[in-house]
Tab-separated table of C-alpha atoms in Angstrom:
chain	number	residue	atom	x	y	z
A	686	ARG	CA	34.196	30.156	-13.170
A	687	SER	CA	35.835	26.737	-12.975
A	688	TYR	CA	38.247	27.722	-15.766
A	689	SER	CA	38.896	31.129	-14.213
A	690	ASN	CA	39.766	29.639	-10.845
A	691	LEU	CA	42.236	27.222	-12.424
A	692	ALA	CA	43.592	29.829	-14.822
A	693	SER	CA	44.707	32.075	-11.993
A	694	HIS	CA	47.070	29.329	-10.813
A	695	HIS	CA	47.848	27.054	-13.759
A	696	VAL	CA	48.161	29.156	-16.929
A	697	THR	CA	51.576	29.429	-18.517
A	698	THR	CA	52.807	30.750	-21.859
A	699	VAL	CA	54.145	28.391	-24.551
A	700	ASP	CA	55.125	29.709	-28.007
A	701	ALA	CA	53.305	33.001	-27.300
A	702	MET	CA	50.129	31.110	-26.424
A	703	ASP	CA	48.380	30.813	-23.057
A	704	VAL	CA	48.262	27.160	-22.011
A	705	LEU	CA	46.194	25.756	-19.166
A	706	GLN	CA	48.159	23.124	-17.257
A	707	LEU	CA	46.068	20.594	-15.331
A	708	ALA	CA	47.326	18.348	-12.563
A	709	ASP	CA	46.041	14.766	-12.320
A	710	GLU	CA	43.539	15.709	-9.629
A	711	ASP	CA	42.170	18.819	-11.434
A	712	GLU	CA	38.662	18.708	-12.918
A	713	LEU	CA	37.012	21.245	-15.216
A	714	LEU	CA	33.275	21.577	-14.628
A	715	ASN	CA	30.736	22.170	-17.364
A	716	PRO	CA	29.152	25.484	-16.235
A	717	PHE	CA	25.818	24.616	-17.835
A	718	ARG	CA	25.402	21.163	-16.231
A	719	ASN	CA	27.691	21.210	-13.160
A	720	THR	CA	29.269	17.961	-14.307
A	721	PRO	CA	32.883	17.125	-15.219
A	722	MET	CA	33.855	18.430	-18.644
A	723	LYS	CA	35.124	15.850	-21.115
A	724	LEU	CA	38.744	16.531	-22.105
A	725	PHE	CA	40.511	14.697	-24.936
A	726	VAL	CA	44.146	13.939	-25.688
A	727	THR	CA	45.486	15.106	-29.051
A	728	SER	CA	48.398	16.933	-30.656
A	729	ARG	CA	48.481	20.058	-32.785
A	730	GLU	CA	49.107	17.990	-35.892
A	731	GLU	CA	45.984	15.932	-35.263
A	732	VAL	CA	43.647	18.900	-34.772
A	733	ALA	CA	43.292	19.212	-38.552
A	734	SER	CA	41.725	15.736	-38.598
A	735	LEU	CA	38.926	16.981	-36.353
A	736	SER	CA	38.104	19.911	-38.611
A	737	ALA	CA	38.247	17.841	-41.804
A	738	GLY	CA	35.106	15.850	-40.993
A	739	SER	CA	37.084	12.715	-40.210
A	740	GLU	CA	35.562	9.943	-38.059
A	741	TRP	CA	38.773	9.839	-36.016
A	742	ARG	CA	38.196	10.664	-32.364
A	743	PRO	CA	40.929	11.377	-29.836
A	744	PRO	CA	41.045	9.346	-26.614
A	745	LEU	CA	39.458	10.716	-23.460
A	746	LEU	CA	41.829	12.291	-20.944
A	747	LEU	CA	41.584	10.310	-17.709
A	748	SER	CA	42.462	11.622	-14.272
A	749	ARG	CA	44.889	9.736	-12.046
A	750	LYS	CA	41.980	8.167	-10.130
A	751	GLN	CA	40.229	7.141	-13.349
A	752	LYS	CA	43.428	5.507	-14.607
A	753	GLU	CA	43.739	3.559	-11.360
A	754	ILE	CA	40.170	2.296	-11.702
A	755	ASN	CA	40.662	1.411	-15.357
A	756	SER	CA	43.668	-0.771	-14.519
A	757	GLN	CA	42.145	-2.393	-11.432
A	758	LEU	CA	41.754	-6.160	-11.680
A	759	GLY	CA	38.635	-8.057	-10.694
A	760	THR	CA	35.142	-6.734	-10.044
A	761	VAL	CA	34.723	-2.956	-9.950
A	762	LEU	CA	31.624	-1.230	-8.560
A	763	LEU	CA	31.363	2.241	-10.104
A	764	LEU	CA	28.952	4.739	-8.545
A	765	GLY	CA	28.218	8.290	-9.645
A	766	ARG	CA	25.397	10.652	-10.477
A	767	SER	CA	24.309	11.355	-14.046
A	768	GLY	CA	26.816	13.139	-16.251
A	769	THR	CA	29.927	12.018	-14.369
A	770	GLY	CA	31.213	9.730	-17.142
A	771	LYS	CA	30.201	6.233	-15.959
A	772	THR	CA	29.019	5.101	-19.389
A	773	LYS	CA	32.133	6.339	-21.190
A	774	TYR	CA	34.330	4.698	-18.561
A	775	LEU	CA	32.542	1.342	-18.970
A	776	ALA	CA	33.041	1.441	-22.731
A	777	ASP	CA	36.739	2.284	-22.282
A	778	ARG	CA	37.142	-0.510	-19.747
A	779	MET	CA	35.493	-3.038	-22.064
A	780	VAL	CA	37.850	-2.010	-24.880
A	781	SER	CA	40.863	-2.236	-22.548
A	782	ASP	CA	39.873	-5.714	-21.341
A	783	ALA	CA	39.296	-6.946	-24.908
A	784	CYS	CA	42.654	-5.577	-26.078
A	785	ALA	CA	44.467	-7.069	-23.082
A	786	SER	CA	43.063	-10.545	-23.738
A	787	ALA	CA	43.817	-10.592	-27.487
A	788	PRO	CA	47.623	-11.132	-27.314
A	789	ARG	CA	47.127	-14.026	-24.888
A	790	GLY	CA	44.715	-15.741	-27.242
A	791	GLU	CA	42.081	-16.081	-24.532
A	792	GLN	CA	38.484	-17.021	-25.277
A	793	PHE	CA	37.030	-13.764	-24.040
A	794	GLY	CA	33.341	-12.841	-23.862
A	795	GLN	CA	31.787	-9.571	-22.760
A	796	LEU	CA	28.276	-8.580	-21.771
A	797	PHE	CA	26.812	-5.107	-21.266
A	798	VAL	CA	23.342	-4.769	-19.729
A	799	SER	CA	21.356	-1.569	-19.209
A	800	ARG	CA	17.732	-0.690	-18.623
A	801	THR	CA	17.379	1.468	-21.745
A	802	VAL	CA	17.949	0.879	-25.448
A	803	GLY	CA	19.591	4.308	-25.758
A	804	VAL	CA	22.399	3.498	-23.319
A	805	CYS	CA	22.937	0.120	-24.994
A	806	GLU	CA	23.304	1.744	-28.393
A	807	LEU	CA	25.645	4.420	-27.021
A	808	VAL	CA	28.000	1.887	-25.417
A	809	LYS	CA	27.892	-0.276	-28.553
A	810	PHE	CA	28.936	2.757	-30.615
A	811	LEU	CA	31.716	3.743	-28.191
A	812	TYR	CA	32.942	0.153	-28.022
A	813	LYS	CA	33.186	-0.236	-31.794
A	814	ASP	CA	34.715	3.222	-32.068
A	815	GLY	CA	37.380	2.102	-29.611
A	816	GLU	CA	38.151	-0.993	-31.730
A	817	GLY	CA	37.009	-3.343	-28.998
A	818	SER	CA	34.858	-5.367	-31.401
A	819	SER	CA	37.920	-6.397	-33.413
A	820	ARG	CA	39.576	-7.891	-30.302
A	821	SER	CA	36.768	-9.635	-28.403
A	822	ASN	CA	35.638	-13.168	-29.289
A	823	ARG	CA	32.078	-12.256	-28.398
A	824	VAL	CA	30.324	-9.176	-27.067
A	825	ASP	CA	26.613	-8.707	-26.394
A	826	PHE	CA	24.676	-5.533	-25.609
A	827	PHE	CA	21.331	-6.267	-23.962
A	828	THR	CA	18.589	-4.283	-22.323
A	829	LEU	CA	17.704	-5.725	-18.929
A	830	GLU	CA	14.359	-6.967	-20.244
A	831	ARG	CA	15.983	-8.776	-23.167
A	832	PHE	CA	18.645	-10.272	-20.903
A	833	ILE	CA	16.103	-11.597	-18.387
A	834	THR	CA	13.925	-12.981	-21.197
A	835	GLN	CA	16.911	-14.797	-22.707
A	836	MET	CA	17.770	-16.252	-19.309
A	837	GLU	CA	14.187	-17.483	-18.947
A	838	ASP	CA	14.348	-19.104	-22.382
A	839	THR	CA	17.669	-20.757	-21.491
A	840	VAL	CA	16.458	-22.331	-18.248
A	841	ARG	CA	13.245	-23.414	-19.986
A	842	LEU	CA	15.222	-25.207	-22.700
A	843	LYS	CA	17.274	-26.923	-20.003
A	844	ARG	CA	14.023	-28.300	-18.557
A	845	MET	CA	14.099	-26.252	-15.370
A	846	PRO	CA	10.387	-25.596	-14.798
A	847	SER	CA	9.035	-22.811	-12.624
A	848	SER	CA	6.192	-23.004	-10.146
A	849	ARG	CA	5.292	-19.403	-11.001
A	850	THR	CA	4.163	-17.480	-14.051
A	851	PHE	CA	4.834	-13.806	-14.702
A	852	PRO	CA	2.086	-12.256	-16.886
A	853	LYS	CA	3.073	-8.774	-18.019
A	854	LYS	CA	-0.242	-7.269	-16.991
A	855	GLN	CA	0.449	-8.287	-13.375
A	856	ARG	CA	3.910	-6.706	-13.189
A	857	VAL	CA	4.472	-3.986	-10.584
A	858	ASP	CA	6.698	-1.146	-11.755
A	859	PHE	CA	7.380	2.089	-9.904
A	860	SER	CA	4.428	3.928	-11.416
A	861	TYR	CA	2.010	1.252	-10.261
A	862	PHE	CA	3.678	1.081	-6.853
A	863	ARG	CA	3.477	4.854	-6.389
A	864	ASP	CA	-0.067	5.374	-7.664
A	865	GLN	CA	-1.905	2.159	-6.767
A	866	LEU	CA	-0.132	0.476	-3.860
A	867	PHE	CA	1.718	3.090	-1.826
A	868	PRO	CA	-1.358	5.171	-0.864
A	869	GLN	CA	-2.768	2.046	0.828
A	870	ILE	CA	0.390	0.798	2.579
A	871	LYS	CA	2.257	3.984	3.517
A	872	SER	CA	3.070	4.753	7.156
A	873	LYS	CA	0.538	6.723	9.176
A	874	ASP	CA	2.895	9.638	9.796
A	875	ASN	CA	3.421	9.949	6.028
A	876	THR	CA	7.184	10.545	6.435
A	877	MET	CA	8.355	8.132	3.718
A	878	ASP	CA	8.492	9.096	0.060
A	879	PRO	CA	7.408	6.320	-2.336
A	880	LEU	CA	10.645	6.604	-4.350
A	881	VAL	CA	12.741	6.144	-1.195
A	882	VAL	CA	10.812	3.016	-0.201
A	883	TRP	CA	10.951	1.637	-3.753
A	884	THR	CA	14.720	2.158	-3.832
A	885	GLN	CA	15.156	0.353	-0.516
A	886	ILE	CA	13.140	-2.618	-1.778
A	887	ARG	CA	14.866	-2.821	-5.155
A	888	SER	CA	18.421	-2.059	-4.058
A	889	PHE	CA	18.630	-3.725	-0.667
A	890	ILE	CA	15.712	-5.761	0.688
A	891	LYS	CA	15.053	-7.752	-2.495
A	892	GLY	CA	17.766	-6.683	-4.934
A	893	SER	CA	21.043	-6.686	-2.996
A	894	ILE	CA	23.767	-9.262	-3.597
A	895	GLU	CA	23.115	-10.495	-0.048
A	896	ALA	CA	19.483	-11.225	-0.946
A	897	VAL	CA	20.588	-13.009	-4.125
A	898	LEU	CA	23.071	-15.211	-2.243
A	899	LEU	CA	20.442	-16.016	0.392
A	900	GLY	CA	17.873	-16.793	-2.287
A	901	ARG	CA	15.250	-14.658	-0.532
A	902	PRO	CA	14.522	-11.068	0.583
A	903	LEU	CA	16.395	-9.810	3.625
A	904	HIS	CA	14.903	-10.158	7.086
A	905	LEU	CA	14.574	-6.976	9.113
A	906	LYS	CA	17.628	-7.787	11.249
A	907	GLU	CA	19.745	-8.336	8.125
A	908	TYR	CA	18.494	-5.110	6.545
A	909	LEU	CA	19.385	-3.149	9.700
A	910	ASP	CA	22.909	-4.604	9.842
A	911	LEU	CA	25.174	-1.560	9.604
A	912	GLU	CA	28.234	-3.689	8.835
A	913	ALA	CA	26.646	-4.895	5.599
A	914	PHE	CA	24.628	-1.759	4.844
A	915	GLY	CA	26.577	1.118	6.379
A	916	LYS	CA	26.039	4.799	5.593
A	917	GLU	CA	28.435	4.627	2.635
A	918	ARG	CA	26.147	2.070	0.988
A	919	CYS	CA	22.672	2.707	2.397
A	920	ARG	CA	22.230	6.255	3.642
A	921	LEU	CA	18.821	5.738	5.190
A	922	PRO	CA	19.112	5.827	9.014
A	923	LYS	CA	17.924	2.911	11.131
A	924	ASP	CA	14.651	4.455	12.270
A	925	LEU	CA	13.589	5.138	8.671
A	926	ARG	CA	14.746	1.686	7.587
A	927	ARG	CA	12.313	0.192	10.080
A	928	LYS	CA	9.494	2.222	8.544
A	929	ALA	CA	10.607	1.256	5.023
A	930	TYR	CA	10.630	-2.426	6.003
A	931	GLU	CA	7.159	-2.150	7.529
A	932	ILE	CA	5.879	-0.719	4.242
A	933	TYR	CA	7.747	-3.451	2.334
A	934	SER	CA	5.986	-6.151	4.415
A	935	LYS	CA	2.598	-4.634	3.543
A	936	TYR	CA	3.708	-4.373	-0.092
A	937	GLU	CA	4.506	-8.087	-0.271
A	938	ALA	CA	1.186	-9.001	1.339
A	939	GLU	CA	-0.721	-6.781	-1.084
A	940	MET	CA	1.126	-8.237	-4.083
A	941	ARG	CA	0.254	-11.758	-2.973
A	942	ARG	CA	-3.378	-10.759	-2.529
A	943	ARG	CA	-3.493	-9.305	-6.039
A	944	GLN	CA	-1.338	-12.115	-7.507
A	945	MET	CA	1.197	-9.620	-8.810
A	946	TRP	CA	5.004	-9.632	-9.105
A	947	ASP	CA	7.964	-7.303	-9.533
A	948	ASP	CA	11.281	-7.643	-11.357
A	949	ALA	CA	13.088	-8.970	-8.276
A	950	ASP	CA	10.618	-11.874	-8.047
A	951	ARG	CA	11.246	-12.756	-11.673
A	952	VAL	CA	15.037	-12.645	-11.333
A	953	MET	CA	15.005	-14.673	-8.113
A	954	ASP	CA	12.858	-17.294	-9.821
A	955	ILE	CA	15.383	-17.614	-12.671
A	956	LEU	CA	18.316	-17.922	-10.261
A	957	ALA	CA	16.493	-20.535	-8.201
A	958	ARG	CA	15.990	-22.639	-11.346
A	959	CYS	CA	19.613	-22.410	-12.455
A	960	ASN	CA	22.246	-24.882	-11.414
A	961	MET	CA	24.912	-22.278	-10.636
A	962	LYS	CA	27.714	-24.851	-10.629
A	963	GLN	CA	27.076	-25.619	-14.287
A	964	LEU	CA	27.027	-22.007	-15.477
A	965	GLN	CA	30.123	-20.920	-17.403
A	966	PRO	CA	31.832	-17.811	-15.950
A	967	LEU	CA	31.526	-14.675	-18.066
A	968	SER	CA	34.442	-12.259	-18.246
A	969	GLY	CA	33.747	-8.631	-19.016
A	970	CYS	CA	31.651	-5.706	-17.863
A	971	ILE	CA	28.047	-5.741	-16.782
């Protein structure tokens, strides 16, 4: 249907062939997944390479907005649901940054971190396929667990001791939170879903950049601040945020009682032990 709608307006005839002409803002949707369809740039002469079993792959066709993002300097926060091309974009951006630094002879390092091994391996493949590895001085692909563990080893070697320990058997993940903790700490009216509360804790109360810069979880007043956490960033309304924060307070008390910890506690502990002024800046994509 997506093709048919566009075809009625954008099909023209070239050399006795129907050709679909797309404007920069046009998107073709995959009818089976309702996600943007990947389009590639190639010429007629190069099509034979695709059918000959060659490893050559044409570049991805980027929309005008995607091109603007790819050329934007500085930190870029990219948000999108699954299947919208975030991973492919990150790999392309890493290749572009590596290629841009090579002629200037810069010492350029890149780091990619994801929660899963599969995504790490995919970006590593796309990066090498895009010839980024031949341009970058150093590039690392880490799972989040491996990255955090390496950071812990680094601060330990630099004699930055911690007052806490983090045994794996005492770690709280979402499954434990949902099944073991949430039934005991949920609100009486039972209006909050455990995944919603978990997201608020991980993404805002304990895991936001504001919490990192403060070196502690957000207070209720800070969490309710609509200037910092407006509807474009945190879509939970104020009344539900209050309920989420009440559950969070019970969650922290229950974790202390059981001597447990979550990933945010572990990361905050590492950051507290680091002398940030001595850390070398890392250029690249995370």
